[in-house]
PDB file of C-alpha atoms in Angstrom:
ATOM      1  CA  UNK A 884      -0.051   0.020  -0.154  1.00 47.00           C
ATOM      2  CA  UNK A 885       1.397   3.351  -1.086  1.00 48.00           C
ATOM      3  CA  UNK A 886       0.407   6.472   0.685  1.00 48.00           C
ATOM      4  CA  UNK A 887      -0.133   9.695  -0.869  1.00 49.00           C
ATOM      5  CA  UNK A 888      -1.293  12.668   0.905  1.00 49.00           C
ATOM      6  CA  UNK A 889      -4.507  11.882   2.588  1.00 47.00           C
ATOM      7  CA  UNK A 890      -5.824   8.651   0.268  1.00 47.00           C
ATOM      8  CA  UNK A 891      -4.059   5.440   0.187  1.00 46.00           C
ATOM      9  CA  UNK A 892      -3.412   3.600  -3.106  1.00 48.00           C
ATOM     10  CA  UNK A 893      -2.654   0.365  -3.529  1.00 47.00           C
ATOM     11  CA  UNK A 894       0.178  -0.456  -6.073  1.00 48.00           C
ATOM     12  CA  UNK A 895      -0.717  -3.562  -8.090  1.00 48.00           C
ATOM     13  CA  UNK A 896       1.449  -5.757 -10.415  1.00 47.00           C
ATOM     14  CA  UNK A 897       5.097  -4.745  -8.817  1.00 48.00           C
ATOM     15  CA  UNK A 898       6.460  -5.939  -5.591  1.00 45.00           C
ATOM     16  CA  UNK A 899       7.311  -3.479  -3.009  1.00 46.00           C
ATOM     17  CA  UNK A 900       9.892  -3.914   0.172  1.00 48.00           C
ATOM     18  CA  UNK A 901       6.894  -4.565   2.940  1.00 48.00           C
ATOM     19  CA  UNK A 902       4.975  -6.926   0.565  1.00 48.00           C
ATOM     20  CA  UNK A 903       6.305  -9.385  -2.050  1.00 49.00           C
ATOM     21  CA  UNK A 904       3.695  -9.958  -4.756  1.00 49.00           C
ATOM     22  CA  UNK A 905       4.444 -11.494  -8.131  1.00 51.00           C
ATOM     23  CA  UNK A 906       3.723  -8.977 -10.916  1.00 49.00           C
ATOM     24  CA  UNK A 907       0.564 -10.105 -12.941  1.00 49.00           C
ATOM     25  CA  UNK A 908       0.999  -7.869 -15.805  1.00 48.00           C
ATOM     26  CA  UNK A 909       3.303  -5.807 -17.263  1.00 50.00           C
ATOM     27  CA  UNK A 910       1.721  -2.458 -16.419  1.00 53.00           C
ATOM     28  CA  UNK A 911       1.366  -0.552 -13.043  1.00 52.00           C
ATOM     29  CA  UNK A 912      -2.074  -0.133 -11.825  1.00 51.00           C
ATOM     30  CA  UNK A 913      -2.826   2.745  -9.369  1.00 53.00           C
ATOM     31  CA  UNK A 914      -6.153   2.077  -7.706  1.00 50.00           C
ATOM     32  CA  UNK A 915      -7.707   4.060  -5.092  1.00 54.00           C
ATOM     33  CA  UNK A 916      -7.860   1.436  -2.166  1.00 53.00           C
ATOM     34  CA  UNK A 917     -11.383   2.603  -0.738  1.00 54.00           C
ATOM     35  CA  UNK A 918     -12.650   1.808  -4.326  1.00 52.00           C
ATOM     36  CA  UNK A 919     -13.855  -1.868  -5.253  1.00 55.00           C
ATOM     37  CA  UNK A 920     -15.458  -2.769  -7.989  1.00 55.00           C
ATOM     38  CA  UNK A 921     -18.492  -3.861  -6.434  1.00 56.00           C
ATOM     39  CA  UNK A 922     -18.525  -0.566  -4.600  1.00 55.00           C
ATOM     40  CA  UNK A 923     -18.740   1.515  -8.214  1.00 55.00           C
ATOM     41  CA  UNK A 924     -20.914   4.499  -8.621  1.00 59.00           C
ATOM     42  CA  UNK A 925     -24.127   3.065 -10.440  1.00 61.00           C
ATOM     43  CA  UNK A 926     -24.010   5.975 -12.942  1.00 59.00           C
ATOM     44  CA  UNK A 927     -20.579   4.502 -14.184  1.00 62.00           C
ATOM     45  CA  UNK A 928     -22.201   0.871 -14.900  1.00 65.00           C
ATOM     46  CA  UNK A 929     -25.438   2.640 -16.681  1.00 65.00           C
ATOM     47  CA  UNK A 930     -26.003   1.592 -20.129  1.00 66.00           C
ATOM     48  CA  UNK A 931     -28.683   4.271 -20.968  1.00 64.00           C
ATOM     49  CA  UNK A 932     -26.003   6.133 -23.719  1.00 60.00           C
ATOM     50  CA  UNK A 933     -26.554   3.238 -25.493  1.00 65.00           C
ATOM     51  CA  UNK A 934     -30.162   4.268 -25.739  1.00 71.00           C
ATOM     52  CA  UNK A 935     -29.100   7.405 -28.315  1.00 68.00           C
ATOM     53  CA  UNK A 936     -29.664   6.498 -31.777  1.00 70.00           C
ATOM     54  CA  UNK A 937     -26.608   8.601 -33.360  1.00 69.00           C
ATOM     55  CA  UNK A 938     -28.237   8.162 -36.715  1.00 71.00           C
ATOM     56  CA  UNK A 939     -31.070  10.561 -35.762  1.00 72.00           C
ATOM     57  CA  UNK A 940     -28.440  13.305 -35.472  1.00 70.00           C
ATOM     58  CA  UNK A 941     -26.459  12.448 -38.877  1.00 72.00           C
ATOM     59  CA  UNK A 942     -26.070  15.933 -40.728  1.00 67.00           C
ATOM     60  CA  UNK A 943     -27.189  13.904 -44.075  1.00 68.00           C
ATOM     61  CA  UNK A 944     -30.370  12.731 -42.461  1.00 67.00           C
ATOM     62  CA  UNK A 945     -31.579  16.113 -41.258  1.00 60.00           C
ATOM     63  CA  UNK A 946     -34.505  17.755 -42.845  1.00 61.00           C
ATOM     64  CA  UNK A 947     -35.501  21.400 -42.035  1.00 59.00           C
ATOM     65  CA  UNK A 948     -38.695  22.190 -41.387  1.00 56.00           C
ATOM     66  CA  UNK A 949     -41.046  23.099 -44.310  1.00 52.00           C
ATOM     67  CA  UNK A 950     -43.660  25.646 -43.719  1.00 50.00           C
ATOM     68  CA  UNK A 951     -45.906  24.715 -46.638  1.00 51.00           C
ATOM     69  CA  UNK A 952     -49.270  26.808 -47.101  1.00 49.00           C
ATOM     70  CA  UNK A 953     -50.854  29.680 -48.250  1.00 55.00           C
ATOM     71  CA  UNK A 954     -49.369  32.173 -46.180  1.00 80.00           C
ATOM     72  CA  UNK A 955     -45.768  32.310 -47.805  1.00 86.00           C
ATOM     73  CA  UNK A 956     -47.094  32.057 -51.504  1.00 87.00           C
ATOM     74  CA  UNK A 957     -49.490  35.089 -50.296  1.00 90.00           C
ATOM     75  CA  UNK A 958     -46.772  36.746 -48.979  1.00 90.00           C
ATOM     76  CA  UNK A 959     -44.653  36.593 -52.101  1.00 92.00           C
ATOM     77  CA  UNK A 960     -47.246  37.844 -54.158  1.00 91.00           C
ATOM     78  CA  UNK A 961     -47.772  40.803 -51.758  1.00 92.00           C
ATOM     79  CA  UNK A 962     -44.235  41.407 -51.948  1.00 93.00           C
ATOM     80  CA  UNK A 963     -44.229  41.081 -55.637  1.00 93.00           C
ATOM     81  CA  UNK A 964     -46.961  43.776 -56.397  1.00 93.00           C
ATOM     82  CA  UNK A 965     -45.281  46.157 -54.030  1.00 94.00           C
ATOM     83  CA  UNK A 966     -41.844  45.713 -55.101  1.00 95.00           C
ATOM     84  CA  UNK A 967     -42.943  46.155 -59.061  1.00 93.00           C
ATOM     85  CA  UNK A 968     -44.853  49.388 -58.102  1.00 93.00           C
ATOM     86  CA  UNK A 969     -41.540  50.754 -56.171  1.00 94.00           C
ATOM     87  CA  UNK A 970     -39.188  50.015 -58.815  1.00 93.00           C
ATOM     88  CA  UNK A 971     -40.897  52.714 -61.066  1.00 90.00           C
ATOM     89  CA  UNK A 972     -40.217  55.023 -58.291  1.00 93.00           C
ATOM     90  CA  UNK A 973     -37.373  54.208 -55.776  1.00 95.00           C
ATOM     91  CA  UNK A 974     -35.219  51.362 -56.770  1.00 95.00           C
ATOM     92  CA  UNK A 975     -33.783  51.288 -53.323  1.00 95.00           C
ATOM     93  CA  UNK A 976     -36.833  50.777 -51.823  1.00 96.00           C
ATOM     94  CA  UNK A 977     -37.635  48.132 -54.173  1.00 96.00           C
ATOM     95  CA  UNK A 978     -34.700  46.336 -53.219  1.00 96.00           C
ATOM     96  CA  UNK A 979     -35.573  46.940 -49.157  1.00 96.00           C
ATOM     97  CA  UNK A 980     -38.863  45.357 -50.270  1.00 96.00           C
ATOM     98  CA  UNK A 981     -37.651  42.160 -52.240  1.00 96.00           C
ATOM     99  CA  UNK A 982     -35.182  41.241 -49.389  1.00 96.00           C
ATOM    100  CA  UNK A 983     -37.678  41.636 -46.549  1.00 92.00           C
ATOM    101  CA  UNK A 984     -38.828  38.359 -45.145  1.00 90.00           C
ATOM    102  CA  UNK A 985     -37.459  35.753 -47.564  1.00 92.00           C
ATOM    103  CA  UNK A 986     -39.307  32.645 -47.910  1.00 92.00           C
ATOM    104  CA  UNK A 987     -36.502  30.550 -46.304  1.00 89.00           C
ATOM    105  CA  UNK A 988     -39.093  27.717 -44.863  1.00 82.00           C
ATOM    106  CA  UNK A 989     -41.072  27.268 -47.954  1.00 85.00           C
ATOM    107  CA  UNK A 990     -41.427  24.975 -50.803  1.00 88.00           C
ATOM    108  CA  UNK A 991     -38.994  25.401 -53.990  1.00 90.00           C
ATOM    109  CA  UNK A 992     -41.717  27.027 -56.170  1.00 93.00           C
ATOM    110  CA  UNK A 993     -42.281  30.033 -53.649  1.00 93.00           C
ATOM    111  CA  UNK A 994     -38.393  30.715 -53.237  1.00 94.00           C
ATOM    112  CA  UNK A 995     -38.007  30.426 -56.738  1.00 94.00           C
ATOM    113  CA  UNK A 996     -40.881  32.914 -57.489  1.00 94.00           C
ATOM    114  CA  UNK A 997     -39.228  35.380 -54.893  1.00 95.00           C
ATOM    115  CA  UNK A 998     -35.663  34.497 -56.619  1.00 95.00           C
ATOM    116  CA  UNK A 999     -36.840  35.581 -59.738  1.00 95.00           C
ATOM    117  CA  UNK A1000     -38.239  38.626 -57.817  1.00 96.00           C
ATOM    118  CA  UNK A1001     -35.203  39.729 -56.328  1.00 96.00           C
ATOM    119  CA  UNK A1002     -33.314  39.351 -59.859  1.00 95.00           C
ATOM    120  CA  UNK A1003     -35.575  41.720 -61.549  1.00 95.00           C
ATOM    121  CA  UNK A1004     -34.902  44.291 -58.863  1.00 96.00           C
ATOM    122  CA  UNK A1005     -31.021  43.579 -58.725  1.00 96.00           C
ATOM    123  CA  UNK A1006     -31.032  44.006 -62.554  1.00 95.00           C
ATOM    124  CA  UNK A1007     -32.777  47.128 -62.532  1.00 95.00           C
ATOM    125  CA  UNK A1008     -29.756  48.800 -61.142  1.00 96.00           C
ATOM    126  CA  UNK A1009     -27.003  50.805 -63.107  1.00 95.00           C
ATOM    127  CA  UNK A1010     -23.058  49.898 -62.014  1.00 95.00           C
ATOM    128  CA  UNK A1011     -22.808  53.180 -60.749  1.00 96.00           C
ATOM    129  CA  UNK A1012     -25.866  52.829 -58.475  1.00 96.00           C
ATOM    130  CA  UNK A1013     -25.249  49.572 -56.708  1.00 97.00           C
ATOM    131  CA  UNK A1014     -22.791  50.999 -53.859  1.00 96.00           C
ATOM    132  CA  UNK A1015     -25.445  53.358 -52.528  1.00 96.00           C
ATOM    133  CA  UNK A1016     -27.944  51.116 -52.922  1.00 96.00           C
ATOM    134  CA  UNK A1017     -25.793  48.403 -50.724  1.00 97.00           C
ATOM    135  CA  UNK A1018     -24.901  51.113 -47.980  1.00 96.00           C
ATOM    136  CA  UNK A1019     -28.574  51.638 -47.495  1.00 95.00           C
ATOM    137  CA  UNK A1020     -28.919  48.099 -46.374  1.00 97.00           C
ATOM    138  CA  UNK A1021     -29.074  46.657 -42.607  1.00 96.00           C
ATOM    139  CA  UNK A1022     -26.638  43.607 -41.684  1.00 96.00           C
ATOM    140  CA  UNK A1023     -29.287  41.110 -42.038  1.00 95.00           C
ATOM    141  CA  UNK A1024     -30.443  42.653 -45.056  1.00 97.00           C
ATOM    142  CA  UNK A1025     -26.902  42.249 -46.501  1.00 97.00           C
ATOM    143  CA  UNK A1026     -26.644  38.611 -45.422  1.00 97.00           C
ATOM    144  CA  UNK A1027     -30.286  37.980 -47.593  1.00 97.00           C
ATOM    145  CA  UNK A1028     -28.772  39.596 -50.291  1.00 97.00           C
ATOM    146  CA  UNK A1029     -25.950  37.596 -50.178  1.00 97.00           C
ATOM    147  CA  UNK A1030     -27.770  34.401 -50.411  1.00 97.00           C
ATOM    148  CA  UNK A1031     -29.861  35.552 -53.598  1.00 96.00           C
ATOM    149  CA  UNK A1032     -26.018  36.588 -55.008  1.00 96.00           C
ATOM    150  CA  UNK A1033     -24.922  33.003 -54.446  1.00 95.00           C
ATOM    151  CA  UNK A1034     -27.755  31.333 -55.723  1.00 94.00           C
ATOM    152  CA  UNK A1035     -27.538  33.476 -58.766  1.00 94.00           C
ATOM    153  CA  UNK A1036     -24.423  32.881 -59.311  1.00 93.00           C
ATOM    154  CA  UNK A1037     -25.223  29.074 -59.190  1.00 92.00           C
ATOM    155  CA  UNK A1038     -27.550  29.500 -62.358  1.00 89.00           C
ATOM    156  CA  UNK A1039     -25.294  31.084 -64.828  1.00 82.00           C
ATOM    157  CA  UNK A1040     -27.596  30.678 -67.158  1.00 80.00           C
ATOM    158  CA  UNK A1041     -30.009  33.285 -66.039  1.00 77.00           C
ATOM    159  CA  UNK A1042     -27.582  35.954 -67.402  1.00 80.00           C
ATOM    160  CA  UNK A1043     -27.219  37.984 -64.208  1.00 85.00           C
ATOM    161  CA  UNK A1044     -23.432  36.733 -63.713  1.00 90.00           C
ATOM    162  CA  UNK A1045     -21.834  40.132 -64.333  1.00 92.00           C
ATOM    163  CA  UNK A1046     -24.577  42.324 -62.174  1.00 94.00           C
ATOM    164  CA  UNK A1047     -24.223  39.740 -59.106  1.00 96.00           C
ATOM    165  CA  UNK A1048     -20.493  40.284 -59.142  1.00 96.00           C
ATOM    166  CA  UNK A1049     -20.839  43.939 -58.682  1.00 97.00           C
ATOM    167  CA  UNK A1050     -23.015  43.340 -56.097  1.00 97.00           C
ATOM    168  CA  UNK A1051     -21.047  40.565 -54.364  1.00 97.00           C
ATOM    169  CA  UNK A1052     -17.834  43.274 -54.223  1.00 97.00           C
ATOM    170  CA  UNK A1053     -20.363  45.821 -52.953  1.00 97.00           C
ATOM    171  CA  UNK A1054     -21.463  43.748 -50.089  1.00 97.00           C
ATOM    172  CA  UNK A1055     -18.259  42.152 -49.018  1.00 97.00           C
ATOM    173  CA  UNK A1056     -16.795  45.677 -48.581  1.00 97.00           C
ATOM    174  CA  UNK A1057     -20.142  47.073 -46.407  1.00 96.00           C
ATOM    175  CA  UNK A1058     -20.553  43.798 -44.476  1.00 96.00           C
ATOM    176  CA  UNK A1059     -16.915  42.099 -44.377  1.00 95.00           C
ATOM    177  CA  UNK A1060     -16.102  38.802 -45.063  1.00 95.00           C
ATOM    178  CA  UNK A1061     -18.479  37.522 -42.212  1.00 95.00           C
ATOM    179  CA  UNK A1062     -21.587  37.644 -44.472  1.00 95.00           C
ATOM    180  CA  UNK A1063     -20.035  34.979 -46.545  1.00 95.00           C
ATOM    181  CA  UNK A1064     -19.070  32.792 -43.909  1.00 96.00           C
ATOM    182  CA  UNK A1065     -22.990  33.514 -42.458  1.00 95.00           C
ATOM    183  CA  UNK A1066     -24.308  32.691 -45.899  1.00 94.00           C
ATOM    184  CA  UNK A1067     -22.370  29.580 -46.528  1.00 93.00           C
ATOM    185  CA  UNK A1068     -22.872  28.031 -43.237  1.00 93.00           C
ATOM    186  CA  UNK A1069     -26.668  28.852 -43.210  1.00 92.00           C
ATOM    187  CA  UNK A1070     -28.841  26.009 -43.666  1.00 89.00           C
ATOM    188  CA  UNK A1071     -32.004  27.953 -44.388  1.00 90.00           C
ATOM    189  CA  UNK A1072     -31.675  29.127 -48.317  1.00 91.00           C
ATOM    190  CA  UNK A1073     -33.402  31.294 -50.420  1.00 91.00           C
TER     191      UNK A1073
END
C-alpha cells in the first residue's frame, strides 16, 4: 500500500519492500484502496447512453422544417406587387421590399418566385447605383442579399452573373467577409 497525501493507493502488479507480490501484468495500476469494483457508482455502470440513436443526429439525415401553406405564397405575391410599383419610383426601396422576409421555410416554387423577383430588382440597377443602394441596407438585409447573389451565381444561365459580381463586391465591402461565412453556413436557403 502506497500512501499519497490523505488517500491510500495500492500498487498492483509490482513488488514493494513490505509485501512481496508476483507481477500479474506488465503495467502498473494505481487503484484507490477504498474503491472496489463492487462499490463503484451506479452511474458509471449505466448503459443508458446506448439508447441514443446517433443516426438520428446525422447531418445527412437532417430535414429542415418546411412550412407549406398559402401564407408564404401570399406574402410573396404581395411583395411582388409592392416591389413592382416601387421599382418604377424608388429602386432602393424596391430592393429593401424584395429582401424583406425571404421565404426560407417554404417549398421551391415559392422560393423560385421570390428569387425571380429579387433578380428583376437587381437587374434594374445601373453599375454606378449599386454602391449607394448596398450602403443603405442593414446587416440582416446584406446577408439576405448575399444569399440571393450566391443562388444567382449557381444558375449562370440566367444571365445575371456580371451584375451579381458587382453586388457581391459591394456587399463584401459593406458587410465584410463575415457575410460570406454566415451565408455559406446557414441551412436556411432562399
